[in-house]
mmCIF file of C-alpha atoms and ligand atoms in Angstrom:
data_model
loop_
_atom_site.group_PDB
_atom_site.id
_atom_site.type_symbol
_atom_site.label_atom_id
_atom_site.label_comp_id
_atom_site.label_asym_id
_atom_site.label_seq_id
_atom_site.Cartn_x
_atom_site.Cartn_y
_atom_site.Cartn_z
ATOM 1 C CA UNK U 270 -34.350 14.380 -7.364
ATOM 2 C CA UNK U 271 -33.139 15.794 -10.772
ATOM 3 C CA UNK U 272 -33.116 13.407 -13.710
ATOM 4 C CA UNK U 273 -29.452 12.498 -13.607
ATOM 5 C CA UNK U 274 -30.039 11.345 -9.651
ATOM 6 C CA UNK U 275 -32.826 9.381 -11.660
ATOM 7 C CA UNK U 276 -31.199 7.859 -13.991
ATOM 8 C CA UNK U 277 -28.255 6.803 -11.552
ATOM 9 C CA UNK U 278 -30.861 5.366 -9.481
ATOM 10 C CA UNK U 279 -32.504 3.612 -12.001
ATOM 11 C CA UNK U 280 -29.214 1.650 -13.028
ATOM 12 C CA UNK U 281 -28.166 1.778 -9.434
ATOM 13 C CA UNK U 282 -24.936 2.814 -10.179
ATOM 14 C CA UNK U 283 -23.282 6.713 -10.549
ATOM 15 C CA UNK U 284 -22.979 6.661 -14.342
ATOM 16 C CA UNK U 285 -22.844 10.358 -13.797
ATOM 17 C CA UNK U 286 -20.613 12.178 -10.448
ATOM 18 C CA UNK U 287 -23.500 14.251 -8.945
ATOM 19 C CA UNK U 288 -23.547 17.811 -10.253
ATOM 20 C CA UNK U 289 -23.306 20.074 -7.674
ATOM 21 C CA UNK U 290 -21.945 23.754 -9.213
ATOM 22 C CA UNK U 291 -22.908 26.305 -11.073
ATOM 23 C CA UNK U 292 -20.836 25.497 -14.168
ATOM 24 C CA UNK U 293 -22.167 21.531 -14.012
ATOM 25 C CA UNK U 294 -25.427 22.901 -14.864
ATOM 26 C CA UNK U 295 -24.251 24.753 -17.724
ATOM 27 C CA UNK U 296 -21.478 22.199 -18.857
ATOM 28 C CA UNK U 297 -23.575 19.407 -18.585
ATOM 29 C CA UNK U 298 -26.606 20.045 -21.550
ATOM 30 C CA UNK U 299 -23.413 20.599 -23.338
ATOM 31 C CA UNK U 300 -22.069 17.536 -22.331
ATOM 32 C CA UNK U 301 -25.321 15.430 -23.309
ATOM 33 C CA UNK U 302 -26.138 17.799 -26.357
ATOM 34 C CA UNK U 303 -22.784 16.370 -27.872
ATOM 35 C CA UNK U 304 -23.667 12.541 -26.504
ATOM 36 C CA UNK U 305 -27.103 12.562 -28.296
ATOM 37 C CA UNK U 306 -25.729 14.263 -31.486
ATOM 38 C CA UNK U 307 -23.563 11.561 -32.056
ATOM 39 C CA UNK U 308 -25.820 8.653 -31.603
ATOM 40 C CA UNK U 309 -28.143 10.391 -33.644
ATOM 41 C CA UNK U 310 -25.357 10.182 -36.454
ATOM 42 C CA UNK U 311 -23.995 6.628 -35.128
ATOM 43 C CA UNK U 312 -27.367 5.106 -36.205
ATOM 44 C CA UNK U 313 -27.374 7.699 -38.947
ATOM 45 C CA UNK U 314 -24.422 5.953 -40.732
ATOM 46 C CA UNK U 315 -25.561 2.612 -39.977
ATOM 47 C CA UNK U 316 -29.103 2.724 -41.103
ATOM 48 C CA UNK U 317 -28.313 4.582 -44.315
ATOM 49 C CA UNK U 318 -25.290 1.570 -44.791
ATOM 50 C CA UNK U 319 -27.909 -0.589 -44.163
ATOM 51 C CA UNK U 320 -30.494 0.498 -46.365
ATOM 52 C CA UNK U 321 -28.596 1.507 -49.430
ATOM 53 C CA UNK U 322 -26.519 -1.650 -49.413
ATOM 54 C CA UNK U 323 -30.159 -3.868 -49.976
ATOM 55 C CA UNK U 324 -31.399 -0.727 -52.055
ATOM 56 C CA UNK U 325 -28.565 -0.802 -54.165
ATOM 57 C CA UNK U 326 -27.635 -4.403 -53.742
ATOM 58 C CA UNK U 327 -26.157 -6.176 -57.277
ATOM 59 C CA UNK U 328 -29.287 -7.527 -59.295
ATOM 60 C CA UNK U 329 -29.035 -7.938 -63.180
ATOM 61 C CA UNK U 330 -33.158 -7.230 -63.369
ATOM 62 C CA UNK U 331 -32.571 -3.803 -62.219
ATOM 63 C CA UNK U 332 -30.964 -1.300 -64.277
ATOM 64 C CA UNK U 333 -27.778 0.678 -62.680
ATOM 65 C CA UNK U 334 -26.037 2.260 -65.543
ATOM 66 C CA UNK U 335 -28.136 5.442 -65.057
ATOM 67 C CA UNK U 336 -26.098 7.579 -62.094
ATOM 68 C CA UNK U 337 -25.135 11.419 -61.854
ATOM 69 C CA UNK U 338 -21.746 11.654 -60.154
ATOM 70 C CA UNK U 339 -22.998 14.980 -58.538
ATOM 71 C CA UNK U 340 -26.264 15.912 -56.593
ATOM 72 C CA UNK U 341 -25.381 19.919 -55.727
ATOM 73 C CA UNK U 342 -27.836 20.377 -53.550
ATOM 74 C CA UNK U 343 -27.429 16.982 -51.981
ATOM 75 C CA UNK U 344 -23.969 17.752 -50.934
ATOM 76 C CA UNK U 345 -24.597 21.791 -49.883
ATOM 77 C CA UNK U 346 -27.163 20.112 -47.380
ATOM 78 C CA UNK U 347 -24.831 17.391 -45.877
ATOM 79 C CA UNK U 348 -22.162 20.110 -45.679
ATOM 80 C CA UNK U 349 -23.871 23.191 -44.619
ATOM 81 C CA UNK U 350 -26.278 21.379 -41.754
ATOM 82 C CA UNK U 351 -23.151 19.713 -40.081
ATOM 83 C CA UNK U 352 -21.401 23.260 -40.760
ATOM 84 C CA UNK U 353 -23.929 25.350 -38.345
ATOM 85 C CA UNK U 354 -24.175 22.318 -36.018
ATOM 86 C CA UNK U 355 -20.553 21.975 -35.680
ATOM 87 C CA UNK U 356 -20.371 26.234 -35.275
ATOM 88 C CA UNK U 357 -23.085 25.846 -32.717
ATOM 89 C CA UNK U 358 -21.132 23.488 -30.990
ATOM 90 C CA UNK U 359 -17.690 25.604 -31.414
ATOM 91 C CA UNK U 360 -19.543 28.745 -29.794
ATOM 92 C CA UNK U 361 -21.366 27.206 -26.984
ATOM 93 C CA UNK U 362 -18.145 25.663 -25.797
ATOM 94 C CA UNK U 363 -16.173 28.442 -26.176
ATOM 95 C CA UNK U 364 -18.473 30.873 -24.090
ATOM 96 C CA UNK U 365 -18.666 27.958 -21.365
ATOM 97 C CA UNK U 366 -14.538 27.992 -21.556
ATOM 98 C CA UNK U 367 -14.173 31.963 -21.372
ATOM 99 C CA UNK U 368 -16.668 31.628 -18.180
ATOM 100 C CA UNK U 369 -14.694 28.696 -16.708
ATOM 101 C CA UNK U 370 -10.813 30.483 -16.752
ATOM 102 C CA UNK U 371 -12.183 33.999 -15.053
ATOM 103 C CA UNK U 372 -13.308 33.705 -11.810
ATOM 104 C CA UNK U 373 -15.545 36.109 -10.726
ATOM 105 C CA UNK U 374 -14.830 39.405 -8.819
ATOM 106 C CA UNK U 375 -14.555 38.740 -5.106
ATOM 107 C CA UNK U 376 -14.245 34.967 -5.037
ATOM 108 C CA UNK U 377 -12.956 33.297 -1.701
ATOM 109 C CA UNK U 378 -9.644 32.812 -2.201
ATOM 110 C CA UNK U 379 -7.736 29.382 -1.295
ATOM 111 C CA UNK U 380 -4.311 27.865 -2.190
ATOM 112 C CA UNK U 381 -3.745 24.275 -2.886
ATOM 113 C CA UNK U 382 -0.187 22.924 -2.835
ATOM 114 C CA UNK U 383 0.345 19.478 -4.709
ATOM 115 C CA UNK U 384 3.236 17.375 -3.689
ATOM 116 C CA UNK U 385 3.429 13.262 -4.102
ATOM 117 C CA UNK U 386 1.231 12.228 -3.285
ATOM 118 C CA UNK U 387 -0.955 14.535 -1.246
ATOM 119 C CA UNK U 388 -3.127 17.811 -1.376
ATOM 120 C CA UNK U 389 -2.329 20.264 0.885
ATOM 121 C CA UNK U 390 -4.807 23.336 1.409
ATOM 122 C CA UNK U 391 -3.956 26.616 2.931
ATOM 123 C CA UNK U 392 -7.201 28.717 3.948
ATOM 124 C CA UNK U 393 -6.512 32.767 3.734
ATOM 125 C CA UNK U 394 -7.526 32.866 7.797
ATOM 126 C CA UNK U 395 -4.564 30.257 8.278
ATOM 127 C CA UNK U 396 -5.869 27.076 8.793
ATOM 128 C CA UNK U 397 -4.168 24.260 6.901
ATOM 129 C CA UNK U 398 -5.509 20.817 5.695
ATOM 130 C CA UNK U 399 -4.899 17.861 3.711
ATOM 131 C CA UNK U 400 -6.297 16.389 1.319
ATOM 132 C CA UNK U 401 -9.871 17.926 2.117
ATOM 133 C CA UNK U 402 -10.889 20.799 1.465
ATOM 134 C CA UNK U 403 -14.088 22.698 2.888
ATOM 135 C CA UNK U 404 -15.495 25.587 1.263
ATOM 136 C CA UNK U 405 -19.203 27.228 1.950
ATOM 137 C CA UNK U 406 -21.813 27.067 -0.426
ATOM 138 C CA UNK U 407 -23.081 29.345 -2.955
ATOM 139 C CA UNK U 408 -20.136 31.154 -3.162
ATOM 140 C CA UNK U 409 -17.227 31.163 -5.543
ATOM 141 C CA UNK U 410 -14.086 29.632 -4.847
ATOM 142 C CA UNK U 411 -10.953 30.482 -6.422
ATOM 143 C CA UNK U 412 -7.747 27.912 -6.053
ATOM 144 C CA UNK U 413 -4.275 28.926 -6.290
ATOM 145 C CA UNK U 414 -2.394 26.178 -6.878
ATOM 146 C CA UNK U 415 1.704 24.770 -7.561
ATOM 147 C CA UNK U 416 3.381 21.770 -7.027
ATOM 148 C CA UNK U 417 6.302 20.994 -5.157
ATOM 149 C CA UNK U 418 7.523 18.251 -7.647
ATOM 150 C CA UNK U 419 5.712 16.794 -10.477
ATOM 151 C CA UNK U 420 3.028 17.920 -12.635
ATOM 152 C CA UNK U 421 -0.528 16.974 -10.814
ATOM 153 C CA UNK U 422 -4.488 17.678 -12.272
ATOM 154 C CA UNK U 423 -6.648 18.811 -9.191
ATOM 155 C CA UNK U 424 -9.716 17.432 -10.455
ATOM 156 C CA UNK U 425 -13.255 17.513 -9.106
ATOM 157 C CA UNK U 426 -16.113 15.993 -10.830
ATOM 158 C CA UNK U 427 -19.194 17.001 -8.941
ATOM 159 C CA UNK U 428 -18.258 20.607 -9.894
ATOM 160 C CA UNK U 429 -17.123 19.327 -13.426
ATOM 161 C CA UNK U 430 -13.945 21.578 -12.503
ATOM 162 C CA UNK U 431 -10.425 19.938 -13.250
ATOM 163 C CA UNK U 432 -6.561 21.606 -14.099
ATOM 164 C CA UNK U 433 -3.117 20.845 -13.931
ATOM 165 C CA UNK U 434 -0.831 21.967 -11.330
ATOM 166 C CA UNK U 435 2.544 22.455 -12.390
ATOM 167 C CA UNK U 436 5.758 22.830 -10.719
ATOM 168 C CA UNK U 437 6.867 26.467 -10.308
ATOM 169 C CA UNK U 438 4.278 28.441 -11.708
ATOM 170 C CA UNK U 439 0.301 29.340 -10.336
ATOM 171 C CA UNK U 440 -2.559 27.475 -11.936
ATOM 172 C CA UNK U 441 -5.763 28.451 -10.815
ATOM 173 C CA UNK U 442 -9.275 27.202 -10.822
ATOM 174 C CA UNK U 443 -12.739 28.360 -9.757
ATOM 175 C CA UNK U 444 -16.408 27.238 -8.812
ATOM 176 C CA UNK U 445 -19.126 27.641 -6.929
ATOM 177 C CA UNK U 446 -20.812 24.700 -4.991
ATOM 178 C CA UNK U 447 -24.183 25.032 -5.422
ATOM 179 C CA UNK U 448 -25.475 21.854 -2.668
ATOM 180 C CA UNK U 449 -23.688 21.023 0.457
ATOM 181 C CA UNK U 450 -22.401 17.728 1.102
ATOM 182 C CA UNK U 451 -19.086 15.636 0.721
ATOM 183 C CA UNK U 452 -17.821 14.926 -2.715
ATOM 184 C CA UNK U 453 -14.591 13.027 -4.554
ATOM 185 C CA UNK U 454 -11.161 14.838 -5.409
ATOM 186 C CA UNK U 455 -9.028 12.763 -7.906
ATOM 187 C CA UNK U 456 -5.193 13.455 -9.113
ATOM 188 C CA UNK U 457 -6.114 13.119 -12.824
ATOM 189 C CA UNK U 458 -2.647 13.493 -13.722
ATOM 190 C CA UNK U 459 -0.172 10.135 -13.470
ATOM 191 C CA UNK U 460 1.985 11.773 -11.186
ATOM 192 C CA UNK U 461 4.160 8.448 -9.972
ATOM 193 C CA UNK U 462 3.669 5.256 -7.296
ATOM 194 C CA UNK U 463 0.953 6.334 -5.287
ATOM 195 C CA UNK U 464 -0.705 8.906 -7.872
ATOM 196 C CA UNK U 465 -4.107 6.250 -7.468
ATOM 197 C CA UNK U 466 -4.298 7.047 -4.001
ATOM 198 C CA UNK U 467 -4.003 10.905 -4.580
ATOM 199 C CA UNK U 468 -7.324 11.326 -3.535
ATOM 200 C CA UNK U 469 -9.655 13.426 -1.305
ATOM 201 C CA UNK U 470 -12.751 14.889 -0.493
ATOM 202 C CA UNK U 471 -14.454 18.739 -0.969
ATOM 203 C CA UNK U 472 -16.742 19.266 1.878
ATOM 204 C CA UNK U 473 -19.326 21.950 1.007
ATOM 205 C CA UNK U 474 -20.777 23.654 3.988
ATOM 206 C CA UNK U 475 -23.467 26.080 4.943
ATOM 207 C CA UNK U 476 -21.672 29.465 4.796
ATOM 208 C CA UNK U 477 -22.021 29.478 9.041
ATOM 209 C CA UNK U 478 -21.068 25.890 8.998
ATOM 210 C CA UNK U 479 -17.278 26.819 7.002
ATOM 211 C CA UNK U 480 -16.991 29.653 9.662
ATOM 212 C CA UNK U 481 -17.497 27.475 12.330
ATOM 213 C CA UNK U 482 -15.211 24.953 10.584
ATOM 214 C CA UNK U 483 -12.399 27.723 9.987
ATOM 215 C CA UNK U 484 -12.343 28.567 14.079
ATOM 216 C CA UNK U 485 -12.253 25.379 15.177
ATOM 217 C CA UNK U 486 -10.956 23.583 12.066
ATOM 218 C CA UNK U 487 -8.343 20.711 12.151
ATOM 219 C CA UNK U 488 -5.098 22.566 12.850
ATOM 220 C CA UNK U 489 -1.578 20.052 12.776
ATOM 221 C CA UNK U 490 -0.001 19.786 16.059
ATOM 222 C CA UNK U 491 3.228 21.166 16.499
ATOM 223 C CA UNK U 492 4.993 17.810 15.655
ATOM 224 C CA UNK U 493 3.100 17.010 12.672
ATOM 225 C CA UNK U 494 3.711 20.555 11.220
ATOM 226 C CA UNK U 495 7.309 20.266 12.361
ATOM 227 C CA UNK U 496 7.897 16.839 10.458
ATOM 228 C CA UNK U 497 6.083 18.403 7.349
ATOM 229 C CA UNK U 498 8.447 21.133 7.671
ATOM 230 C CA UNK U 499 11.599 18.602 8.393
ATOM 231 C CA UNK U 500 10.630 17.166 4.747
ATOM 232 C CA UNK U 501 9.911 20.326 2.980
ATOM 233 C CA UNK U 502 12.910 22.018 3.560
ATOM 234 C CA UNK U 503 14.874 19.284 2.916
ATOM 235 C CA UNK U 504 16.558 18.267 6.642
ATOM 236 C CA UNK U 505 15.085 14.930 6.230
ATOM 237 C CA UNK U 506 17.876 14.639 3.939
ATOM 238 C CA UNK U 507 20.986 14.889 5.697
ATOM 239 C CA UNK U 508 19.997 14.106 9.190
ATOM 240 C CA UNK U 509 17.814 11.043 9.376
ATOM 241 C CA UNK U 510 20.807 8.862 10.138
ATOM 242 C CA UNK U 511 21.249 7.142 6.588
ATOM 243 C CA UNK U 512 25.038 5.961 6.581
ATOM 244 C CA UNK U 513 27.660 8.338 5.160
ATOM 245 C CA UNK U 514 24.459 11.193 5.827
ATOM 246 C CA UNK U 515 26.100 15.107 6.209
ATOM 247 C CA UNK U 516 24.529 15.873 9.288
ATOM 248 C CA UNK U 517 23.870 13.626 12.826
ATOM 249 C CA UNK U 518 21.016 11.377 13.148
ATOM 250 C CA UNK U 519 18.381 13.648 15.168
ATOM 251 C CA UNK U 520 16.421 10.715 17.082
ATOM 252 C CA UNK U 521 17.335 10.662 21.134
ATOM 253 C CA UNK U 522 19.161 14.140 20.494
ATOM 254 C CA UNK U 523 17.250 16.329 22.655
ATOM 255 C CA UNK U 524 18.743 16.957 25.883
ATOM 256 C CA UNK U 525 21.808 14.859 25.149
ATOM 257 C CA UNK U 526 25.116 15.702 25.761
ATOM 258 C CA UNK U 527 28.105 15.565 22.683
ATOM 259 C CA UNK U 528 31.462 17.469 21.710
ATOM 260 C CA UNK U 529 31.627 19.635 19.101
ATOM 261 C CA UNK U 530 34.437 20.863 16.851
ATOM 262 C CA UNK U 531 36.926 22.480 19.347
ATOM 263 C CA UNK U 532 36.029 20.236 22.406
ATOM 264 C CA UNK U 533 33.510 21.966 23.762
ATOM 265 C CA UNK U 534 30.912 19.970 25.471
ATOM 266 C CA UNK U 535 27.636 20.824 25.383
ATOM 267 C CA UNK U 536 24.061 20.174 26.513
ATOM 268 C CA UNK U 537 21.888 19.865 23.326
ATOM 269 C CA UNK U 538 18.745 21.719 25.241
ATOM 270 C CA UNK U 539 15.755 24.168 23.668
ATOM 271 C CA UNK U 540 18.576 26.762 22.750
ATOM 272 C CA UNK U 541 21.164 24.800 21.478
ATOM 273 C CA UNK U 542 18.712 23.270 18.656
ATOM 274 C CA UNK U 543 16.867 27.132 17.621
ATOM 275 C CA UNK U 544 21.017 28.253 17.424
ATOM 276 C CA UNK U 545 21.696 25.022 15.295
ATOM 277 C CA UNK U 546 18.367 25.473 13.102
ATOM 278 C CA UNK U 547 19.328 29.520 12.389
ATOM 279 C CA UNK U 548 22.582 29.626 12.812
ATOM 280 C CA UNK U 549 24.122 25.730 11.918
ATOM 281 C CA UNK U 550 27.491 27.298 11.722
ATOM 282 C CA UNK U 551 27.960 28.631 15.395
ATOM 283 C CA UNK U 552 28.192 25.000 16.970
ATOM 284 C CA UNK U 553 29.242 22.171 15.043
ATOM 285 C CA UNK U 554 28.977 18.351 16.131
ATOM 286 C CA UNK U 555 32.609 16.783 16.488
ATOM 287 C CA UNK U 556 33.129 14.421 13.420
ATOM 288 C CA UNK U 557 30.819 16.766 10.749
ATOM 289 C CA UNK U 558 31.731 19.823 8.326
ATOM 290 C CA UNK U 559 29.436 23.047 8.546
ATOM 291 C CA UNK U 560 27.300 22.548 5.581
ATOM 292 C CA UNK U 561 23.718 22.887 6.314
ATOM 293 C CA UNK U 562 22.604 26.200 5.150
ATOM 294 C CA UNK U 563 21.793 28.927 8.248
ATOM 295 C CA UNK U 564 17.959 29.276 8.382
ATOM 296 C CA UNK U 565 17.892 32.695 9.816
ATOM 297 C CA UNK U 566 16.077 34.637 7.786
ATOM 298 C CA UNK U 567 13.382 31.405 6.192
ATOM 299 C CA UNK U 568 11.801 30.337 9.104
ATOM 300 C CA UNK U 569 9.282 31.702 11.335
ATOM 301 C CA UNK U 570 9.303 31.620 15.211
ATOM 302 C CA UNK U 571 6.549 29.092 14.753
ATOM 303 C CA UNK U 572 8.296 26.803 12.157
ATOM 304 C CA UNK U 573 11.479 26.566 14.372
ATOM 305 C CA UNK U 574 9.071 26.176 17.207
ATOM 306 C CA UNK U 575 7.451 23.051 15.304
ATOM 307 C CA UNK U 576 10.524 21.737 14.255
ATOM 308 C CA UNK U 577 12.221 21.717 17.733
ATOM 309 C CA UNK U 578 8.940 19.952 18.782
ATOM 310 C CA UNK U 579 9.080 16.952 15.913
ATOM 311 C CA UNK U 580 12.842 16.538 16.897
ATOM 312 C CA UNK U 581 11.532 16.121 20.736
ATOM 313 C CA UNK U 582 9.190 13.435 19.779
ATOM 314 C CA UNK U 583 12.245 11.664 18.110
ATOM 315 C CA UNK U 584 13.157 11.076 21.394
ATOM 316 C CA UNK U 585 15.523 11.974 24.226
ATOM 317 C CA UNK U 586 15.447 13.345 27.694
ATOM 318 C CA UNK U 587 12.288 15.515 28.753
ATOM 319 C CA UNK U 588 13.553 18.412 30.494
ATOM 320 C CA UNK U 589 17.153 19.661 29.288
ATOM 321 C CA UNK U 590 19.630 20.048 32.391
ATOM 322 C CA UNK U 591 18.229 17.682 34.745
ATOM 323 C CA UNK U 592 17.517 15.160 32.773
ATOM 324 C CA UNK U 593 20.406 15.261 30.680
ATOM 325 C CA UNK U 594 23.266 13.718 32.892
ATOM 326 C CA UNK U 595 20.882 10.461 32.678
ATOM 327 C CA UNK U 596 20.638 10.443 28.823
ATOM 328 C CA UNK U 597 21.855 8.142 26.875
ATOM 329 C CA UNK U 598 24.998 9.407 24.804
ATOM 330 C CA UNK U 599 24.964 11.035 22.124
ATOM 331 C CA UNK U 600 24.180 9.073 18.781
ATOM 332 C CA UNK U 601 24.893 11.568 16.282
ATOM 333 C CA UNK U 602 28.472 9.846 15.482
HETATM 334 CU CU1 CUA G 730 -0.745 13.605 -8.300
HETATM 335 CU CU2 CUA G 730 -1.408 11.961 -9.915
#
């Protein structure tokens, strides 16, 4: 138990987040350095008010016409001692800010994408989460991070690490976790509604532990990364059956039957939905104008995969073909 556990303990609350990185340790006598220097010169002012005021206090007995309006050496002391303290202060800071913008040589790299009102984490081997991150221990981390939409402040307090993350442009940030265990991540940038509940948690594991974790991590099923994808490229907008939308209501679509522009009929199966996703243009539902955007060339076989699997779990027949005789009609008009 160091002395800050100690001193949380004693008032049995965390006045101090736990300080868990290599840069706490060196932040933190900074950190109290500056505290105690200004209590020091708190009850400095106040005790010399205090004292000169009944020192000085008006009396007739005592005789006050005898003052020099300059003490030289006086002032050089109250001006140079503050002036090496405040140096002291200047240098020490700025050595600890030079260390905390250049992450070392070889640091794990990991990218953090900010969007309201969530933290999502991509891991160099692939695996995704949100709003956690895991990292291993005794080992420098390096962030890469955006935002989709607002200006956010990734902020983590056990590793006294915190910066903004700004739409369209890299900010980046680096530690190195120095104790495993599970610790707070706070937005600490009013980013809108639910910027409060922006919040997360950095797991720091044994170096075998985050190996373990990356094989067998917590990977999105193909739904869940299919609706992220249906918001993030912007579907959600035109096709989730808000009146006078662009684009048909998606939800009992799959293996559903409906006209398109011309008259033909057709069976919306598997095929039907990857030609509509990457090539909207081909095929168009009777009623609507060809104005979603052909995806050909920005999505991966797995992204169309995951998005034809979120638009299944909307609802609509199992199997295409057999099942689509029996399906309700279509509800895209
Ligand atoms: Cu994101 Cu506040």
């Amino acid at each position: 138990m160091n002395q800050l556990d100690k001193l949380n303990d004693f008032l049995n609350f965390d006045l101090f987040p736990p300080s868990v990185s290599t840069f706490a340790e060196k932040v933190d006598p900074l950190f109290y350095f500056l505290t105690i220097l200004s209590v020091i010169a708190t009850l400095g002012v106040f005790m010399a008010l205090g004292i000169l005021g009944v020192k000085f206090r008006r009396n007739p007995d005592k005789p006050r016409e005898s003052h020099s309006l300059h003490a030289p050496m006086l002032e050089f002391i109250w001006t140079f001692i503050p002036f090496v303290i405040f140096i002291a202060v200047f240098v020490w800071g700025a050595k600890l800010f030079a260390e905390y913008v250049r992450a070392p040589e070889g640091a794990l790299q990991i990218d953090v994408i900010a969007k309201q009102w969530m933290w999502k984490v991509q891991h160099k081997e692939g695996v995704r989460e949100v709003n956690d991150l895991h990292v291993p221990v005794n080992q420098p981390i390096r962030l890469t991070m955006t935002s989709q939409d607002v200006l956010h402040d990734y902020y983590l307090p056990a590793m006294r690490v915190k910066q903004d993350v700004i739409p369209g442009r890299f900010t980046y940030l680096w530690f190195e976790a120095t104790k495993t265990g599970t610790y707070p991540i706070f937005c600490a940038e009013y980013c809108g509604t639910e910027h409060s509940l922006m919040t997360g948690h950095v797991t720091v594991l044994t170096p075998e532990g985050y190996a373990e974790w990356l094989a067998g991590g917590p990977k999105k099923s193909p739904v869940e990364a299919g609706e992220f994808l249906f918001t993030q490229r912007g579907c959600v907008t035109c096709q989730s059956g808000m009146k006078d939308a662009r684009g048909p209501k998606l939800d009992g679509v799959f293996g559903s039957t409906g006209k398109m522009v011309g008259g033909e009929e057709v069976v919306k199966d598997d095929n039907y939905l990857v030609e509509s996703i990457l090539y909207s243009s081909k095929r168009v539902v009777d009623g609507y104008t060809p104005l979603m955007p052909a995806f050909a060339n920005q999505l991966t076989v797995d992204d169309v995969n995951n998005l034809i699997a979120y638009i299944k779990s909307l609802g609509g027949a199992e199997t295409a073909g057999t099942a689509a005789a029996t399906a309700a009609p279509a509800t895209e008009q």
